[in-house]
């Protein structure tokens, strides 16, 4: 599976050295977690998911641009110490996020049971279409169709609420 892991990583990362490192890291994860592998599912799919997640984690880490907050900014005349605001507990942002979350949950709650269920299982719990089909005792096509209609209905509800709050 080494070659398969490498080829997946190479397609995602487009760099031979990074692909070698990441495929090796992914295979180490597979080795360490082989006990948690569900023998009922495909090993290749499990391996593929681990390699893809390892690649995505690597890309996320690589794209992070860091700056020293201790190093002063320099211009022609002098140095200026950086003042970086902490918006973590900014009351306006906290309240805005809370209101948006509440509106989303209220909108989801207003959906029909069938729609609410597929939204929760797919978008909030992250279940696969196959798993949702199993839970709901229907086929995957039904799940996909229901999820599409549920998202469209949710979009419609939220748009209507936003238009009413702006008036």
Short mmCIF file of C-alpha atoms in Angstrom, two decimals:
data_model
loop_
_atom_site.label_atom_id
_atom_site.label_comp_id
_atom_site.label_asym_id
_atom_site.label_seq_id
_atom_site.Cartn_x
_atom_site.Cartn_y
_atom_site.Cartn_z
CA UNK A 1 0.00 0.00 0.00
CA UNK A 2 3.07 2.25 0.14
CA UNK A 3 2.86 3.04 -3.59
CA UNK A 4 -0.87 3.72 -3.38
CA UNK A 5 -0.39 6.10 -0.43
CA UNK A 6 2.45 7.87 -2.24
CA UNK A 7 0.43 8.28 -5.46
CA UNK A 8 -2.52 9.76 -3.57
CA UNK A 9 -0.25 12.18 -1.70
CA UNK A 10 1.57 13.13 -4.90
CA UNK A 11 -1.71 13.94 -6.67
CA UNK A 12 -2.82 16.15 -3.78
CA UNK A 13 0.48 17.84 -2.88
CA UNK A 14 2.18 17.93 -6.32
CA UNK A 15 5.61 17.70 -4.70
CA UNK A 16 7.63 14.46 -4.60
CA UNK A 17 9.42 15.14 -1.31
CA UNK A 18 6.26 16.22 0.50
CA UNK A 19 4.38 13.23 -0.93
CA UNK A 20 7.08 10.86 0.36
CA UNK A 21 6.96 12.40 3.83
CA UNK A 22 3.18 12.54 4.05
CA UNK A 23 2.62 9.03 2.68
CA UNK A 24 5.09 7.71 5.25
CA UNK A 25 3.35 9.67 8.01
CA UNK A 26 -0.04 8.34 6.87
CA UNK A 27 1.22 4.74 6.83
CA UNK A 28 2.54 5.19 10.37
CA UNK A 29 -0.92 6.42 11.40
CA UNK A 30 -2.44 3.36 9.74
CA UNK A 31 -0.05 1.07 11.61
CA UNK A 32 -0.73 2.76 14.96
CA UNK A 33 -4.51 2.73 14.46
CA UNK A 34 -4.99 -0.63 12.78
CA UNK A 35 -6.81 -1.82 15.90
CA UNK A 36 -9.59 0.70 15.28
CA UNK A 37 -10.10 -0.46 11.69
CA UNK A 38 -13.63 -1.75 11.10
CA UNK A 39 -13.15 -5.09 9.34
CA UNK A 40 -16.56 -4.72 7.69
CA UNK A 41 -15.41 -1.83 5.51
CA UNK A 42 -12.75 -1.65 2.81
CA UNK A 43 -9.15 -1.26 3.95
CA UNK A 44 -8.31 0.75 0.82
CA UNK A 45 -11.06 3.27 1.57
CA UNK A 46 -9.85 3.58 5.16
CA UNK A 47 -6.26 4.05 4.00
CA UNK A 48 -7.36 6.57 1.35
CA UNK A 49 -9.20 8.61 3.98
CA UNK A 50 -6.17 8.65 6.30
CA UNK A 51 -3.81 9.69 3.49
CA UNK A 52 -6.19 12.42 2.29
CA UNK A 53 -6.69 13.79 5.81
CA UNK A 54 -2.93 13.76 6.41
CA UNK A 55 -2.39 15.65 3.14
CA UNK A 56 -5.06 18.21 3.99
CA UNK A 57 -3.61 18.72 7.47
CA UNK A 58 -0.17 19.22 5.93
CA UNK A 59 -1.49 21.75 3.40
CA UNK A 60 -3.30 23.67 6.15
CA UNK A 61 -0.16 23.82 8.28
CA UNK A 62 2.00 24.80 5.32
CA UNK A 63 -0.28 27.70 4.34
CA UNK A 64 -0.18 29.30 7.77
CA UNK A 65 1.77 32.53 7.64
CA UNK A 66 3.23 33.48 11.00
CA UNK A 67 4.48 36.79 12.24
CA UNK A 68 6.39 37.55 15.39
CA UNK A 69 4.35 39.77 17.68
CA UNK A 70 7.48 40.62 19.65
CA UNK A 71 9.36 42.04 16.68
CA UNK A 72 8.65 45.75 16.16
CA UNK A 73 7.55 47.12 12.82
CA UNK A 74 10.18 49.33 11.23
CA UNK A 75 9.72 52.39 9.06
CA UNK A 76 12.14 55.09 7.88
CA UNK A 77 12.09 57.03 11.14
CA UNK A 78 11.59 54.60 14.01
CA UNK A 79 10.28 51.29 15.27
CA UNK A 80 6.70 50.76 16.30
CA UNK A 81 5.60 47.96 18.61
CA UNK A 82 2.68 45.99 17.25
CA UNK A 83 -0.64 46.21 19.01
CA UNK A 84 -2.77 43.21 18.09
CA UNK A 85 -6.34 43.37 19.31
CA UNK A 86 -7.86 40.26 20.88
CA UNK A 87 -11.37 39.87 19.49
CA UNK A 88 -11.89 36.51 21.17
CA UNK A 89 -14.28 37.92 23.75
CA UNK A 90 -15.42 41.01 21.88
CA UNK A 91 -19.04 41.31 23.04
CA UNK A 92 -20.28 42.47 19.62
CA UNK A 93 -18.70 39.51 17.84
CA UNK A 94 -19.83 37.02 20.51
CA UNK A 95 -23.41 38.29 20.35
CA UNK A 96 -23.42 38.32 16.54
CA UNK A 97 -22.12 34.73 16.41
CA UNK A 98 -24.68 33.65 19.00
CA UNK A 99 -27.53 35.28 17.09
CA UNK A 100 -26.42 33.67 13.81
CA UNK A 101 -26.14 30.26 15.47
CA UNK A 102 -29.54 30.65 17.10
CA UNK A 103 -31.13 31.69 13.79
CA UNK A 104 -29.58 28.66 12.08
CA UNK A 105 -30.78 26.25 14.78
CA UNK A 106 -34.26 27.80 14.76
CA UNK A 107 -34.36 27.50 10.97
CA UNK A 108 -33.30 23.85 11.13
CA UNK A 109 -35.93 23.20 13.80
CA UNK A 110 -38.62 24.65 11.54
CA UNK A 111 -37.89 22.07 8.81
CA UNK A 112 -40.05 18.97 8.36
CA UNK A 113 -38.75 15.92 10.24
CA UNK A 114 -37.39 14.22 7.10
CA UNK A 115 -35.45 17.31 6.07
CA UNK A 116 -34.23 18.10 9.58
CA UNK A 117 -32.98 14.56 10.04
CA UNK A 118 -30.84 14.49 6.89
CA UNK A 119 -29.39 17.95 7.63
CA UNK A 120 -28.44 16.90 11.15
CA UNK A 121 -27.00 13.53 10.11
CA UNK A 122 -25.00 14.83 7.14
CA UNK A 123 -24.05 18.43 7.90
CA UNK A 124 -23.87 18.36 11.68
CA UNK A 125 -22.84 14.78 12.43
CA UNK A 126 -20.82 14.21 9.25
CA UNK A 127 -22.30 10.82 8.36
CA UNK A 128 -21.79 9.46 4.86
CA UNK A 129 -24.69 9.04 2.45
CA UNK A 130 -24.40 5.29 2.88
CA UNK A 131 -24.58 5.54 6.67
CA UNK A 132 -27.55 7.90 6.52
CA UNK A 133 -29.32 5.54 4.12
CA UNK A 134 -28.74 2.75 6.60
CA UNK A 135 -30.04 4.81 9.51
CA UNK A 136 -33.15 5.91 7.60
CA UNK A 137 -33.70 2.55 5.88
CA UNK A 138 -33.77 4.03 2.39
CA UNK A 139 -31.41 4.15 -0.59
CA UNK A 140 -28.57 6.66 -1.07
CA UNK A 141 -30.37 8.38 -3.94
CA UNK A 142 -33.26 9.19 -1.63
CA UNK A 143 -30.83 10.60 0.93
CA UNK A 144 -29.12 12.81 -1.66
CA UNK A 145 -32.42 14.06 -3.05
CA UNK A 146 -33.85 14.73 0.41
CA UNK A 147 -30.65 16.52 1.48
CA UNK A 148 -30.73 18.74 -1.61
CA UNK A 149 -34.36 19.67 -0.99
CA UNK A 150 -33.64 20.23 2.72
CA UNK A 151 -30.72 22.57 2.01
CA UNK A 152 -32.80 24.53 -0.50
CA UNK A 153 -35.65 24.84 1.99
CA UNK A 154 -33.21 25.89 4.73
CA UNK A 155 -31.72 28.53 2.43
CA UNK A 156 -35.22 29.80 1.68
CA UNK A 157 -36.11 30.03 5.40
CA UNK A 158 -32.88 31.83 6.31
CA UNK A 159 -33.18 34.25 3.39
CA UNK A 160 -36.72 35.08 4.43
CA UNK A 161 -35.61 35.68 8.04
CA UNK A 162 -32.73 37.89 6.93
CA UNK A 163 -34.99 39.97 4.69
CA UNK A 164 -37.47 40.41 7.56
CA UNK A 165 -34.74 41.57 9.97
CA UNK A 166 -33.39 44.13 7.49
CA UNK A 167 -36.80 45.76 7.02
#
